Amino acid sequence: MIRSSEPADVSEGVRKLIAKAGEFMQEKQGVVTDYGTPCHPSCIVYMGGGAEQHGVLQKDIGHVWGGNAEYIRFYQMELSGEDVSLRGADGAALSEEEIHAETDEMFSQTDIFSSMNRLNLFFILDTSYIENAESFEIWYKSVVAAKRLFATVSRTALILLLNESINQRSAAKSCRQFLKKYWEENNKHLYDSVFILSSRLSSGASFTPKPGEVCRDHNLLADIILLANTSGPELQPRVGTLYGGGVAFITAAYSSMQKPTEGIAKLILSRIFEYLEEEKEKLKNTSLGEEELLSALEVSPTKFGIFEDFYKSAIAPALPDGDCLNYLPVQSAAALSKIQGMSFDELNRETLGSWENFYHENFLQVSKEIFEGGDGQEAFKNRLKKQLFGKVKYPRLMDGIKDKICEDVFKNICRAYQQNSGSAKALRSAGIRLREKAVSALKPAYKSALEEARSGAQEYESCFESVYGEFAKVKSVGKAGVFQALEAYYSKIADNLFRAYIFENAGQENRFLYIKSGDFAQEILDYIFSLFKEIVEANRSILSQSLYNGLRAANINAGELIENELVSGIRDKIRFSSNFAFPDPAAQIYMFSSNAALVEWLNKSRGNIVASPDYFSSGRQDLIEMILIYRCDANLL
């Protein structure tokens, strides 16, 4: 069944194509140069909800810890009164014994974790799931029971994802008020540290998150966990900054610069679309001649290949076999031994016309029901259409095939079966006669196939233009900041890579110009994505260039761009909003793959807010992050 797609389907398909291409580019970047090692065994515990987001968090942690990230545990916590229970990664409820076994297993991994003197517990609580202060208090205090459940010396952190969108503002205010009151009454928390990351920024800007998405800035949530638990000489000073020590809560400002992999993917996709547009335009208005149609349909002087396949699969199985001749009445017993070698006419004379009657009833009539019936006509038409789509480039079908050529080709087809069958053996002669009748009867299917091939080609063309048009609408979206700076540089790279690929892989456009049966839009999108993947795979070494080196190679003032995109305005990006002034940041941390030139520039940067910035080697060449840590008093709540 051939069908086109609705406009909404095309728009969604193009959006998915761009997203898939960007993700594929990201996967093929080779962004990590050196994986870090987690210090302590760790568990991430989602309180009440949000566990469905864990895959994203674990992936971000894995960017730094590699396969080691798979050894940390994550749980969904549930409450029943004052009782705490946990579910594992598969959603199954865990007994206390099973939790102990999993904890023991982590503490046996001495080649994964560098220190075994405690368990790090990170509790993530999204206030999207909180109704009021009473509900928050229950969850806040559940850490006591949770620590007993793990039965191990632990260091705890509550990461509060504060949803302060209008619909959740009341619940968020209750949470803030509870924390303020608890701190003022106890001068400490039940946790070793409380982080608050709000959907409302210090500038007053906000966003309305979905549950589990309050911490939407790339991998800020993962960064907190990584900074608090990645082995190295800088870990202890970081722990001193990130855990309690006399402050009511900790929050952070975050900004990042990422290599625009999706933007680069769009440049390559754009070149593919342009190329396909050029190739198909070359073939428009080129008529299909008689010899080309005969060749496409596999017509020779003695047979019609597609019909033969149809005959063998649809007609021949319904016909009697050679043994049927032995049951015909004959004039003499001596004829029985010669019956298989007789011609059609000889056998008919010997059987006094019984063979002719038998042929009409058991060969011709049976096969007519197939090739003259609707199902047979439809099946043969679809075979012809599929053959045309597979053998003729679709732009050449769009104007249709001239009537005279259609008729002349059909005469050639019929002529292949208008042979003298008188001297052939009876069964073979029956087959020849039957084929001649069938071919003539299938002429309506032949004409329908040619017409539907024309309309199908036009529909395919319309679908391509629709897909291309949707791509054109969105290809320029997001051209700001880093991508805007690098667009000209990567446009030239994309064009050079594409030209080289097509030169080395001549004929690649044929996969696009020959139609398959199915969803036209999806067929086009799948082809474009497959070509995109091949180009990226063939040029990974060029396309995996680091962000910083790309900026340098493009002759862009990397320092100025970093200052504008990463450093400037970061104080407006504190993930918390308060009527009171924030203290000076306790730490300024840069996260990226080790790069001496970049470190040297950042050390001299006017954007440094603290005297001695901290550099965390995330191993990622495609991402530069900047985090300011704020240790805040209760009055900001």
XYZ file of C-alpha atoms in Angstrom:
637
model
C 0.000 0.000 0.000
C 1.461 3.340 -1.036
C 0.399 6.384 0.859
C 1.637 9.879 1.524
C 1.784 11.518 4.920
C -0.331 14.224 6.459
C 1.381 17.636 6.916
C 1.506 17.129 10.688
C 3.237 13.769 10.164
C 5.781 15.383 7.839
C 6.514 18.173 10.307
C 6.985 15.693 13.145
C 9.098 13.454 10.912
C 11.450 16.324 10.025
C 11.718 17.301 13.696
C 12.659 13.723 14.576
C 15.152 13.574 11.699
C 16.984 16.653 13.003
C 16.931 15.360 16.574
C 18.223 11.917 15.500
C 20.932 13.478 13.372
C 22.042 15.689 16.271
C 22.116 12.723 18.642
C 24.080 10.645 16.127
C 26.581 13.466 15.722
C 26.901 13.643 19.495
C 27.462 9.887 19.779
C 30.175 9.981 17.135
C 32.048 12.923 18.603
C 34.473 10.885 20.681
C 33.990 13.661 23.214
C 35.441 11.943 26.270
C 39.207 11.718 26.475
C 39.735 10.540 30.037
C 37.148 9.048 32.397
C 37.056 9.922 36.088
C 36.706 7.559 39.030
C 33.916 7.764 41.634
C 35.276 8.104 45.146
C 32.641 6.503 47.370
C 29.908 3.962 46.635
C 26.789 6.005 45.932
C 23.018 5.754 45.704
C 20.602 8.170 44.072
C 17.182 8.066 45.702
C 14.139 9.703 44.099
C 11.641 10.738 46.731
C 8.071 10.384 45.562
C 8.572 10.828 41.823
C 10.933 11.705 39.005
C 12.661 8.338 38.643
C 11.638 8.247 34.994
C 14.251 10.970 34.384
C 17.058 8.838 35.755
C 18.213 7.614 32.345
C 19.173 11.181 31.382
C 20.942 11.743 34.698
C 22.853 8.468 34.488
C 23.922 9.259 30.915
C 25.283 12.648 32.023
C 27.150 11.054 34.934
C 28.460 8.429 32.513
C 30.039 11.175 30.401
C 32.546 11.615 33.235
C 32.639 8.235 34.966
C 32.185 6.079 31.870
C 31.112 2.527 32.669
C 31.722 3.172 36.356
C 28.403 5.035 36.430
C 26.624 1.708 36.049
C 27.835 0.626 39.505
C 26.002 3.325 41.429
C 22.464 2.403 42.479
C 19.287 4.330 42.075
C 15.997 3.838 43.835
C 12.471 5.178 43.956
C 11.436 5.822 47.572
C 7.861 5.266 48.729
C 6.213 6.072 52.056
C 3.501 4.282 53.979
C 2.922 6.245 57.150
C 6.383 6.477 58.689
C 7.628 3.362 56.896
C 10.059 3.736 54.015
C 10.352 1.283 51.124
C 12.438 1.299 47.963
C 11.945 0.108 44.410
C 14.869 -0.741 42.158
C 15.753 0.259 38.622
C 13.257 -2.264 37.233
C 10.445 -0.922 39.406
C 10.337 -4.020 41.600
C 9.876 -3.579 45.359
C 13.020 -4.472 47.353
C 13.209 -6.109 50.733
C 15.621 -4.866 53.393
C 17.797 -7.928 52.767
C 17.966 -7.165 49.026
C 18.975 -3.558 49.711
C 21.730 -4.760 52.053
C 22.931 -7.216 49.395
C 23.126 -4.479 46.770
C 24.989 -2.194 49.169
C 27.449 -4.982 50.032
C 27.975 -5.559 46.316
C 28.957 -1.895 45.825
C 31.436 -2.071 48.716
C 33.097 -5.091 47.092
C 33.961 -3.103 43.941
C 37.421 -1.941 44.987
C 38.454 -1.471 41.343
C 35.539 0.921 40.783
C 35.453 3.094 43.917
C 38.606 4.570 45.425
C 37.361 4.891 49.006
C 35.131 2.555 51.011
C 34.784 4.455 54.290
C 31.232 5.671 53.658
C 28.181 5.525 51.396
C 27.120 8.711 49.604
C 23.340 9.108 49.491
C 21.820 11.711 47.154
C 18.103 12.249 47.758
C 16.295 14.044 44.930
C 12.954 15.618 45.776
C 10.944 17.390 43.071
C 8.329 19.668 44.615
C 6.099 19.113 41.582
C 4.931 16.068 43.561
C 4.456 17.990 46.845
C 1.018 19.328 47.853
C 1.716 21.273 51.073
C 4.101 21.835 53.989
C 2.896 18.727 55.822
C 3.626 16.540 52.815
C 7.086 18.093 52.433
C 7.890 17.616 56.118
C 7.109 13.905 55.887
C 9.405 13.487 52.920
C 12.126 15.670 54.433
C 12.194 13.604 57.651
C 12.074 10.249 55.856
C 15.869 10.383 55.562
C 16.124 9.084 59.131
C 14.318 5.849 58.231
C 16.158 5.636 54.917
C 19.557 5.768 56.611
C 18.491 2.956 58.935
C 17.419 0.969 55.883
C 20.893 1.207 54.315
C 22.522 0.397 57.677
C 25.863 1.876 56.594
C 27.908 4.927 57.551
C 26.680 7.512 55.077
C 26.921 11.130 53.973
C 23.598 12.532 52.826
C 22.576 15.336 50.488
C 19.083 16.527 49.686
C 18.786 18.018 46.210
C 15.523 19.932 46.193
C 14.148 20.675 42.740
C 11.898 23.616 43.529
C 9.064 24.062 41.042
C 8.053 27.699 41.410
C 5.809 27.916 38.370
C 2.489 29.665 39.058
C 0.516 26.474 39.617
C 3.136 25.107 42.029
C 4.115 28.359 43.717
C 2.074 27.755 46.875
C 3.602 24.326 47.494
C 7.091 25.682 46.775
C 6.563 28.534 49.261
C 5.543 25.993 51.923
C 8.742 24.035 51.311
C 10.880 27.166 51.649
C 9.114 28.203 54.837
C 9.568 24.763 56.371
C 13.302 24.707 55.621
C 13.757 28.208 57.024
C 11.894 27.378 60.234
C 13.689 24.038 60.695
C 17.088 25.666 60.271
C 16.333 28.537 62.618
C 15.076 26.137 65.299
C 17.831 23.531 64.985
C 20.751 25.364 63.356
C 21.269 22.270 61.237
C 19.495 19.933 58.858
C 18.795 16.215 58.934
C 21.041 16.050 55.874
C 24.735 16.836 55.593
C 23.839 19.252 52.815
C 20.729 20.742 51.241
C 20.927 21.935 47.620
C 18.081 23.959 46.160
C 17.693 24.344 42.404
C 14.628 26.371 41.468
C 12.721 26.853 38.231
C 12.864 30.593 39.002
C 16.220 32.292 38.469
C 17.827 35.129 40.374
C 17.015 37.465 37.466
C 13.316 36.751 37.922
C 13.160 34.699 34.715
C 11.429 31.347 35.055
C 10.224 28.372 33.112
C 7.355 25.961 33.627
C 8.872 22.523 33.972
C 7.263 19.148 33.636
C 7.597 16.836 36.646
C 11.188 15.619 36.902
C 12.485 18.420 34.662
C 12.968 21.257 37.148
C 16.714 20.916 36.711
C 16.697 21.421 32.971
C 20.106 23.088 32.425
C 22.065 20.381 30.655
C 23.560 18.232 33.386
C 23.722 20.572 36.390
C 22.181 17.914 38.628
C 24.767 15.408 37.435
C 27.527 18.000 37.933
C 26.679 18.383 41.630
C 26.930 14.626 42.135
C 30.175 14.461 40.131
C 31.797 17.354 41.975
C 30.853 15.804 45.316
C 32.156 12.333 44.547
C 34.869 12.237 41.852
C 38.295 11.117 43.092
C 41.207 13.509 42.903
C 43.249 15.940 45.006
C 40.576 18.626 44.625
C 37.787 16.462 46.062
C 38.198 17.408 49.717
C 38.103 21.191 49.116
C 35.038 20.660 46.941
C 33.348 18.555 49.620
C 34.019 21.358 52.095
C 32.194 23.750 49.783
C 29.343 21.457 48.802
C 28.355 20.125 52.200
C 26.694 21.966 55.148
C 29.139 23.549 57.548
C 26.885 26.256 58.988
C 24.735 27.332 56.049
C 21.017 26.779 55.561
C 21.257 25.709 51.935
C 23.433 25.727 48.843
C 22.462 26.767 45.350
C 24.317 27.326 42.078
C 24.511 29.488 38.986
C 25.094 27.621 35.777
C 26.052 28.439 32.207
C 27.484 26.363 29.413
C 28.835 26.426 25.894
C 28.339 23.315 23.847
C 29.580 22.380 20.433
C 26.493 22.873 18.231
C 26.258 19.281 17.006
C 22.615 19.629 15.995
C 23.414 22.826 14.098
C 26.295 21.090 12.307
C 23.974 18.164 11.570
C 21.517 20.614 9.987
C 24.274 21.925 7.711
C 25.017 18.402 6.458
C 21.307 17.615 6.075
C 20.829 20.862 4.175
C 23.553 19.871 1.730
C 21.903 16.466 1.242
C 18.532 18.075 0.497
C 20.129 20.495 -1.971
C 21.909 17.650 -3.744
C 18.757 15.532 -4.079
C 16.845 18.540 -5.380
C 19.521 19.094 -8.027
C 19.615 15.423 -9.066
C 15.869 15.023 -9.507
C 15.536 18.309 -11.404
C 18.001 17.014 -13.991
C 15.627 14.158 -14.853
C 12.382 16.082 -15.136
C 10.796 16.374 -18.595
C 12.850 13.474 -19.973
C 10.474 11.128 -21.782
C 10.623 7.364 -21.358
C 11.066 5.592 -24.707
C 9.758 2.238 -25.895
C 13.054 0.396 -25.524
C 13.528 1.739 -21.982
C 10.036 0.642 -20.970
C 10.551 -2.804 -22.495
C 13.801 -3.106 -20.552
C 12.252 -1.865 -17.295
C 9.427 -4.401 -17.587
C 11.853 -7.203 -18.599
C 10.135 -7.929 -21.926
C 12.105 -10.106 -24.363
C 11.076 -11.570 -27.752
C 10.078 -14.814 -26.042
C 8.765 -13.884 -22.598
C 7.571 -11.219 -20.179
C 9.576 -11.723 -17.001
C 7.152 -10.141 -14.539
C 4.210 -12.058 -15.998
C 6.176 -15.307 -15.773
C 6.735 -14.718 -12.060
C 3.030 -13.949 -11.646
C 2.077 -17.043 -13.637
C 4.297 -19.340 -11.582
C 3.133 -17.992 -8.235
C -0.554 -17.242 -8.862
C -1.741 -19.404 -11.777
C 0.425 -22.535 -12.143
C -0.305 -23.903 -8.632
C -4.049 -24.006 -9.469
C -3.561 -26.113 -12.646
C -3.542 -29.921 -13.024
C -0.160 -31.651 -13.232
C 1.129 -34.017 -15.922
C -0.593 -37.086 -14.492
C -3.956 -35.698 -15.618
C -3.245 -36.964 -19.183
C -3.245 -40.592 -18.009
C -6.936 -40.321 -17.095
C -8.157 -39.104 -20.499
C -10.175 -41.570 -22.609
C -8.158 -42.829 -25.643
C -9.144 -44.790 -28.748
C -6.527 -47.524 -28.297
C -4.531 -48.990 -25.456
C -1.357 -48.531 -27.493
C -1.830 -44.747 -27.273
C -1.415 -44.756 -23.489
C 2.346 -45.208 -23.734
C 2.631 -42.278 -26.192
C 0.215 -39.867 -24.618
C 2.855 -37.736 -22.814
C 4.667 -37.035 -26.089
C 1.641 -36.010 -28.141
C 1.070 -32.466 -29.302
C -2.070 -30.571 -28.318
C -3.875 -31.405 -31.578
C -2.691 -35.044 -31.644
C -3.918 -35.616 -28.131
C -7.247 -33.976 -28.926
C -7.782 -36.274 -31.922
C -6.793 -39.358 -29.952
C -9.223 -38.449 -27.158
C -11.998 -37.443 -29.565
C -12.060 -33.866 -28.243
C -11.917 -34.765 -24.553
C -8.534 -33.072 -24.157
C -9.920 -29.771 -25.576
C -12.837 -29.929 -23.145
C -10.546 -30.834 -20.259
C -8.266 -27.881 -21.146
C -11.154 -25.435 -21.179
C -12.633 -26.646 -17.904
C -9.479 -27.310 -15.847
C -6.889 -24.949 -17.343
C -8.557 -22.031 -19.071
C -11.583 -21.640 -16.811
C -9.577 -22.052 -13.588
C -6.937 -19.540 -14.656
C -9.534 -17.042 -15.974
C -10.962 -16.836 -12.482
C -7.509 -15.688 -11.386
C -6.359 -13.343 -14.160
C -9.772 -11.895 -14.988
C -10.827 -11.513 -11.343
C -10.297 -8.383 -9.285
C -7.684 -9.934 -7.010
C -5.574 -11.196 -9.907
C -5.729 -7.881 -11.743
C -4.770 -6.024 -8.565
C -1.887 -8.377 -7.763
C -0.468 -8.138 -11.282
C -0.890 -4.347 -11.359
C 1.049 -4.028 -8.071
C 3.846 -6.218 -9.434
C 4.146 -4.028 -12.516
C 4.071 -0.823 -10.487
C 6.736 -2.093 -8.092
C 8.879 -3.060 -11.081
C 8.538 0.419 -12.611
C 9.390 2.150 -9.343
C 12.409 -0.110 -8.906
C 13.738 0.262 -12.468
C 12.822 3.815 -13.530
C 13.941 6.954 -11.689
C 10.751 8.550 -10.477
C 11.080 12.015 -12.143
C 10.895 10.232 -15.521
C 7.513 8.757 -14.589
C 5.947 12.033 -13.505
C 4.752 13.102 -16.984
C 3.361 9.668 -17.737
C 4.161 7.419 -20.705
C 2.783 8.268 -24.147
C -0.224 6.193 -25.240
C 1.502 4.988 -28.405
C 4.489 3.737 -26.434
C 2.151 1.984 -23.992
C 0.327 0.253 -26.877
C 3.487 -0.665 -28.764
C 5.053 -2.166 -25.639
C 1.919 -4.178 -24.928
C 1.940 -5.508 -28.494
C 5.521 -6.643 -27.922
C 4.414 -8.383 -24.747
C 1.582 -10.172 -26.557
C 3.859 -11.069 -29.467
C 6.154 -12.956 -27.070
C 3.301 -15.416 -26.479
C 1.866 -15.612 -29.997
C 3.952 -18.654 -30.945
C 3.106 -21.735 -32.989
C 2.308 -24.248 -30.315
C 1.073 -26.976 -32.649
C 4.222 -29.124 -32.465
C 4.766 -28.664 -28.696
C 3.791 -31.375 -26.292
C 0.232 -31.065 -25.069
C 0.918 -29.744 -21.588
C 3.501 -27.201 -22.759
C 1.190 -26.115 -25.550
C -1.600 -25.655 -23.006
C 0.691 -23.416 -20.988
C 1.585 -21.316 -24.031
C -2.066 -20.880 -25.020
C -2.958 -20.061 -21.445
C -0.235 -17.437 -21.172
C -1.453 -15.774 -24.371
C -4.994 -15.564 -23.023
C -3.809 -14.323 -19.626
C -1.563 -11.590 -21.024
C -4.415 -10.214 -23.137
C -6.814 -10.341 -20.188
C -4.341 -8.493 -17.955
C -4.155 -5.435 -20.215
C -6.366 -3.357 -17.837
C -3.936 -4.084 -15.004
C -1.034 -3.082 -17.270
C -2.642 0.278 -18.131
C -3.602 0.905 -14.500
C -0.048 0.197 -13.380
C 1.383 2.774 -15.775
C -1.160 5.375 -14.688
C -0.625 4.690 -10.980
C 3.139 4.834 -11.494
C 2.673 8.338 -12.902
C 0.424 9.491 -10.056
C 2.671 7.759 -7.505
C 5.734 9.549 -8.855
C 3.912 12.879 -8.669
C 2.848 12.127 -5.104
C 6.407 11.156 -4.192
C 7.671 14.428 -5.666
C 5.045 16.386 -3.740
C 6.035 14.558 -0.567
C 9.728 15.342 -1.069
C 8.927 19.010 -1.591
C 6.816 18.946 1.563
C 9.638 17.360 3.583
C 12.185 19.788 2.132
C 9.852 22.707 2.843
C 9.430 21.672 6.484
C 13.200 21.327 6.832
C 13.699 24.800 5.337
C 11.373 26.238 7.994
C 13.419 24.914 10.906
C 16.975 24.704 9.608
C 17.736 28.266 10.740
C 16.143 27.913 14.176
C 18.726 28.175 16.954
C 21.329 30.120 14.958
C 22.692 32.085 17.862
C 25.714 32.187 20.105
C 28.252 29.459 19.424
C 26.512 28.138 16.323
C 26.279 31.581 14.786
C 30.007 32.014 15.305
C 30.861 28.627 13.803
C 28.264 28.419 11.025
C 30.460 29.661 8.162
C 33.348 27.407 9.243
C 31.230 24.251 9.473
C 29.210 25.116 6.343
C 32.432 24.932 4.336
C 33.412 21.682 6.067
C 29.961 20.168 5.438
C 30.103 21.103 1.756
C 33.626 19.704 1.281
C 32.817 16.471 3.092
C 29.649 15.982 1.089
C 31.351 16.580 -2.247
C 34.129 14.132 -1.358
C 31.639 11.514 -0.220
C 29.520 11.738 -3.385
C 32.644 11.606 -5.551
C 33.756 8.400 -3.818
C 30.240 6.905 -3.711
C 28.787 7.715 -7.120
C 25.173 6.699 -7.577
C 24.116 7.216 -3.974
C 21.202 9.330 -5.209
C 19.727 6.240 -6.895
C 18.432 4.991 -3.563
C 16.356 8.156 -3.421
C 15.278 8.336 -7.066
C 13.820 4.825 -7.105
C 10.571 4.583 -5.149
C 9.676 1.797 -2.743
C 6.196 0.932 -1.583
C 5.207 2.390 1.764
C 5.009 5.713 3.524
C 6.632 8.131 1.065
C 7.603 10.712 3.683
C 9.159 8.106 5.956
C 10.934 6.528 2.997
C 12.495 9.886 2.106
C 13.406 10.677 5.727
C 14.948 7.237 6.251
C 17.062 7.576 3.120
C 18.301 11.040 4.075
C 19.210 9.856 7.578
C 21.043 6.792 6.222
C 23.078 9.020 3.887
C 23.744 11.425 6.756
C 25.049 8.578 8.943
C 27.366 7.329 6.216
C 28.855 10.807 5.733
C 29.388 11.305 9.465
C 30.883 7.829 9.923
C 33.286 8.421 7.057
C 34.511 11.715 8.534
C 34.511 11.188 12.281
C 38.064 12.418 12.726
C 37.167 15.820 11.235
C 33.749 16.184 12.831
C 34.940 15.206 16.325
C 37.107 18.323 16.645
C 36.808 19.832 20.132
C 34.733 22.957 20.700
C 37.740 25.071 21.686
C 39.892 23.873 18.778
C 37.007 24.465 16.396
C 36.758 28.062 17.548
C 40.502 28.508 17.094
C 40.459 26.882 13.650
C 37.622 29.178 12.579
C 39.778 32.191 13.540
C 37.210 33.236 16.123
C 38.263 35.119 19.220
C 37.552 32.165 21.501
C 38.237 34.125 24.654
C 35.801 36.870 23.779
C 33.094 34.386 22.772
C 33.563 32.384 25.971
C 33.316 35.527 28.023
C 30.130 36.614 26.254
C 28.443 33.207 26.207
C 29.706 31.580 29.394
C 30.724 34.229 31.901
C 28.681 37.319 31.122
C 25.416 37.473 33.028
C 26.000 34.297 35.011
C 24.936 36.061 38.233
C 21.471 36.323 36.687
C 21.409 32.548 36.266
C 21.527 31.561 39.946
C 19.012 28.755 40.294
C 17.205 30.470 43.138
C 15.227 33.679 43.560
C 15.219 35.815 46.699
C 14.425 39.362 47.799
C 17.718 39.433 49.690
C 21.208 39.819 48.250
C 23.215 36.692 47.578
C 26.620 36.250 49.240
C 29.756 36.130 47.145
C 30.149 32.748 45.488
C 32.090 30.203 47.532
C 33.518 28.591 44.405
C 33.802 29.117 40.685
C 34.186 25.843 38.822
C 34.928 25.250 35.159
C 34.217 21.812 33.717
C 35.708 20.663 30.399
C 38.331 18.358 28.941
C 41.836 19.346 29.992
C 43.128 22.059 27.665
C 46.185 24.068 28.703
C 45.464 26.969 26.311
C 41.897 27.305 27.565
C 42.966 27.139 31.210
C 45.571 29.846 30.580
C 42.973 32.131 29.021
C 40.418 31.501 31.785
C 43.026 32.299 34.434
C 43.522 35.710 32.830
C 39.848 36.305 32.119
C 38.146 39.432 33.382
C 35.144 37.219 34.009
C 36.692 35.400 36.935
C 34.533 36.080 39.953
C 36.729 34.349 42.532
C 40.475 34.681 42.779
C 41.323 31.058 42.035
C 38.817 29.216 39.833
C 38.533 25.451 40.228
C 39.031 23.308 37.112
C 37.227 19.976 36.906
C 38.293 17.659 34.105
C 35.023 16.320 32.754
C 36.843 14.761 29.815
C 34.305 16.283 27.439
C 35.719 18.100 24.443
C 32.327 19.289 23.223
C 31.165 21.104 26.365
C 32.521 23.910 28.562
C 30.552 24.534 31.759
C 30.797 27.189 34.432
C 29.258 26.798 37.895
C 29.164 29.263 40.767
C 28.431 27.729 44.175
C 26.510 29.883 46.664
C 26.362 28.989 50.366
C 23.289 30.787 51.646
C 21.810 31.785 54.996
C 18.220 31.087 55.994
C 17.089 34.672 55.411
C 17.251 34.083 51.640
C 14.543 31.446 51.994
